[in-house]
Structures are given as structure tokens and as C-alpha cells.
Amino acid sequence: MSVTPAMLAVALGRAAPEPGSVTEQQWDLWISDAEMLIEERRARLGVEVPDEAKLDYVVREAVADHIKRPDDATEVTVSVDDASSSRRYQSGKGRVTILDEWWALLGLVEPSGAFSLDMVGGSSVHLPWCSLMFGANYCSCGVDIAGVPIFEGGEP
């Protein structure tokens, strides 16, 4: 199943655009943009294609959000003679944007952190009487500092 302008209209609670209209073409373009953004990140991260239902949900929500707030205009004022009327709008990004929570739903979250450093390695080199061996949250033999036991009878 793929997202269509008719599905977006239902999600927005409004009438579907006329077939071939500029509005329908615009919504189709934005659907393609959202799908392209997802595919680009999927390929870059080297993961499998996300579940189709989740993919459709994210595309539908991202495009519907963009339809509600298409640009970054925040206030529009109309003046006629001595009267004026203003209306405030929530600001959009001016493009289709996929929120971090939607990336997480698709399993396409960027790795975080600059690096990871494991001082201990795969096997435990802690002394049998190290505090960690008794369930403590800290090391008393020094392996967490030097990578080998340096306290409590360890080699200097």
C-alpha cells in the first residue's frame, strides 16, 4: 500500500483534491519527497526496508503535517481602509520534515555518540574479590582504570 492524496485528505479531514489539479500534484510531490528522505537514510544506514504499515504512517503524517504548515510564515495581516485582520500560523520548516520519533518508529535512528571505549574487553579480568564480583556498581581492583588489576593484590 502506498500513500495517496486521497489518504492524506482523509487524514486531514478535508475533501480530496481534484484529479490532475495543482494541489494533487503538489501532494504527490511531497509524498515522493518523504519517501526519498526515508530511502536515502535507509540506504546510508544499510538497514532493511521498514515495515510497510509503519512506512505509510510516517509518510502520511509527515506530508499531512507539511500540508497544515507549508512554509515558515508566522503572521498574515490583511488591511482594508481603516480595518485590519491578522491571523497567526504555527511555523513550518518550508519542506517535508520527518520527526525524530518517526525515524525511531522506522528503526532508522542515527548512531549517537562520538565513540565508545571498552577498557575491560570481552572477558572479565577483575580479581575474584573485586567489588563488582559481589554485585557492586564500582570496581575496587582497578581494572576500570588501567585495564588490569592494580589494587587489592593485583600486579603494580
Tab-separated table of C-alpha atoms in Angstrom:
chain	number	residue	atom	x	y	z
A	1	MET	CA	0.000	0.000	0.000
A	2	SER	CA	1.270	3.437	-0.816
A	3	VAL	CA	0.160	6.834	0.425
A	4	THR	CA	-2.092	8.755	-1.963
A	5	PRO	CA	-3.528	12.280	-1.943
A	6	ALA	CA	-6.941	10.748	-1.156
A	7	MET	CA	-5.495	9.133	2.008
A	8	LEU	CA	-3.981	12.472	3.009
A	9	ALA	CA	-7.366	14.146	2.570
A	10	VAL	CA	-8.948	11.613	4.922
A	11	ALA	CA	-6.168	12.132	7.473
A	12	LEU	CA	-6.686	15.893	7.276
A	13	GLY	CA	-10.484	15.662	7.346
A	14	ARG	CA	-10.975	17.559	4.108
A	15	ALA	CA	-12.100	16.822	0.572
A	16	ALA	CA	-9.599	15.171	-1.739
A	17	PRO	CA	-8.121	17.439	-4.383
A	18	GLU	CA	-9.472	17.171	-7.913
A	19	PRO	CA	-7.591	14.639	-10.071
A	20	GLY	CA	-4.888	16.409	-12.072
A	21	SER	CA	-5.166	19.624	-10.044
A	22	VAL	CA	-2.131	21.539	-8.889
A	23	THR	CA	-2.966	20.614	-5.286
A	24	GLU	CA	-2.990	16.893	-6.096
A	25	GLN	CA	0.303	17.217	-7.971
A	26	GLN	CA	1.795	19.107	-5.051
A	27	TRP	CA	0.686	16.452	-2.551
A	28	ASP	CA	2.101	13.707	-4.829
A	29	LEU	CA	5.396	15.585	-4.970
A	30	TRP	CA	5.539	15.864	-1.185
A	31	ILE	CA	4.754	12.143	-0.828
A	32	SER	CA	7.678	11.405	-3.163
A	33	ASP	CA	9.909	13.748	-1.129
A	34	ALA	CA	9.098	11.944	2.128
A	35	GLU	CA	9.708	8.531	0.528
A	36	MET	CA	13.027	9.774	-0.896
A	37	LEU	CA	14.176	11.050	2.519
A	38	ILE	CA	13.363	7.702	4.121
A	39	GLU	CA	15.044	5.686	1.364
A	40	GLU	CA	18.164	7.868	1.498
A	41	ARG	CA	18.585	7.335	5.238
A	42	ARG	CA	17.780	3.619	4.961
A	43	ALA	CA	20.474	3.171	2.300
A	44	ARG	CA	23.024	5.250	4.245
A	45	LEU	CA	22.467	3.246	7.437
A	46	GLY	CA	22.456	-0.039	5.500
A	47	VAL	CA	19.313	-1.435	7.110
A	48	GLU	CA	16.423	-3.356	5.595
A	49	VAL	CA	13.265	-1.729	4.299
A	50	PRO	CA	10.989	-0.836	7.248
A	51	ASP	CA	7.571	-2.420	7.710
A	52	GLU	CA	5.177	-1.094	5.038
A	53	ALA	CA	2.465	-0.065	7.509
A	54	LYS	CA	4.976	1.967	9.540
A	55	LEU	CA	6.435	3.450	6.361
A	56	ASP	CA	2.989	4.546	5.151
A	57	TYR	CA	2.181	6.009	8.570
A	58	VAL	CA	5.349	8.119	8.651
A	59	VAL	CA	4.920	9.345	5.066
A	60	ARG	CA	1.257	10.177	5.691
A	61	GLU	CA	1.960	12.046	8.944
A	62	ALA	CA	4.988	13.937	7.576
A	63	VAL	CA	3.126	15.103	4.473
A	64	ALA	CA	-0.077	15.922	6.387
A	65	ASP	CA	1.992	17.976	8.831
A	66	HIS	CA	3.586	19.806	5.903
A	67	ILE	CA	0.179	20.463	4.303
A	68	LYS	CA	-1.020	22.047	7.567
A	69	ARG	CA	2.080	24.276	7.819
A	70	PRO	CA	3.705	24.528	4.383
A	71	ASP	CA	6.066	27.450	5.000
A	72	ASP	CA	7.650	29.496	7.724
A	73	ALA	CA	5.172	32.399	7.646
A	74	THR	CA	4.037	33.164	11.160
A	75	GLU	CA	1.551	36.013	10.750
A	76	VAL	CA	-0.584	37.308	7.913
A	77	THR	CA	-2.271	40.710	8.119
A	78	VAL	CA	-4.925	41.951	5.716
A	79	SER	CA	-5.802	45.646	5.798
A	80	VAL	CA	-8.760	47.317	4.112
A	81	ASP	CA	-9.215	51.040	4.655
A	82	ASP	CA	-9.181	51.558	8.435
A	83	ALA	CA	-9.748	47.918	9.371
A	84	SER	CA	-7.247	45.108	9.526
A	85	SER	CA	-7.356	41.445	10.315
A	86	SER	CA	-4.445	39.300	11.423
A	87	ARG	CA	-4.057	35.586	11.676
A	88	ARG	CA	-1.212	33.686	13.283
A	89	TYR	CA	0.105	30.411	11.926
A	90	GLN	CA	2.404	27.907	13.512
A	91	SER	CA	5.695	27.968	11.718
A	92	GLY	CA	6.674	25.098	9.426
A	93	LYS	CA	10.082	24.215	8.035
A	94	GLY	CA	9.141	25.019	4.455
A	95	ARG	CA	9.792	21.416	3.399
A	96	VAL	CA	8.669	17.897	4.276
A	97	THR	CA	10.255	17.019	7.603
A	98	ILE	CA	10.376	13.656	9.376
A	99	LEU	CA	10.455	13.940	13.155
A	100	ASP	CA	12.966	12.028	15.293
A	101	GLU	CA	10.179	9.922	16.830
A	102	TRP	CA	9.133	8.813	13.321
A	103	TRP	CA	12.733	7.885	12.451
A	104	ALA	CA	12.794	5.769	15.625
A	105	LEU	CA	9.497	4.095	14.652
A	106	LEU	CA	11.069	3.096	11.325
A	107	GLY	CA	14.260	1.888	13.034
A	108	LEU	CA	16.319	4.470	11.139
A	109	VAL	CA	17.946	6.252	14.060
A	110	GLU	CA	21.408	7.680	13.522
A	111	PRO	CA	24.096	6.209	15.792
A	112	SER	CA	24.795	8.596	18.661
A	113	GLY	CA	27.997	9.473	20.436
A	114	ALA	CA	31.424	10.115	19.017
A	115	PHE	CA	32.887	6.786	20.058
A	116	SER	CA	32.726	4.006	22.567
A	117	LEU	CA	35.675	2.829	24.604
A	118	ASP	CA	35.726	-0.533	26.361
A	119	MET	CA	38.568	-0.748	28.844
A	120	VAL	CA	37.741	-4.237	30.057
A	121	GLY	CA	37.280	-6.221	26.855
A	122	GLY	CA	35.230	-9.341	26.288
A	123	SER	CA	36.241	-11.416	29.296
A	124	SER	CA	36.388	-10.352	32.902
A	125	VAL	CA	39.849	-9.684	34.251
A	126	HIS	CA	38.603	-8.487	37.627
A	127	LEU	CA	40.026	-10.189	40.684
A	128	PRO	CA	37.696	-12.704	42.323
A	129	TRP	CA	37.385	-10.430	45.361
A	130	CYS	CA	36.691	-7.244	43.340
A	131	SER	CA	33.564	-5.405	44.463
A	132	LEU	CA	31.980	-5.967	41.040
A	133	MET	CA	32.049	-9.725	41.617
A	134	PHE	CA	29.820	-9.186	44.649
A	135	GLY	CA	27.277	-7.038	42.814
A	136	ALA	CA	28.648	-3.549	43.468
A	137	ASN	CA	28.359	-0.766	40.897
A	138	TYR	CA	32.061	0.069	41.112
A	139	CYS	CA	35.387	-1.682	40.637
A	140	SER	CA	37.732	-1.986	43.629
A	141	CYS	CA	40.638	-3.759	41.898
A	142	GLY	CA	41.453	-1.028	39.342
A	143	VAL	CA	40.546	-2.792	36.074
A	144	ASP	CA	38.179	0.032	35.128
A	145	ILE	CA	41.121	2.464	35.300
A	146	ALA	CA	44.070	0.515	33.888
A	147	GLY	CA	42.531	-2.462	32.122
A	148	VAL	CA	44.301	-4.838	34.533
A	149	PRO	CA	44.063	-5.257	38.321
A	150	ILE	CA	46.315	-2.704	40.058
A	151	PHE	CA	44.823	-2.696	43.585
A	152	GLU	CA	43.979	-5.412	46.125
A	153	GLY	CA	46.804	-7.757	45.271
A	154	GLY	CA	46.976	-7.067	41.553
A	155	GLU	CA	50.328	-6.514	39.843
A	156	PRO	CA	51.690	-2.936	40.052
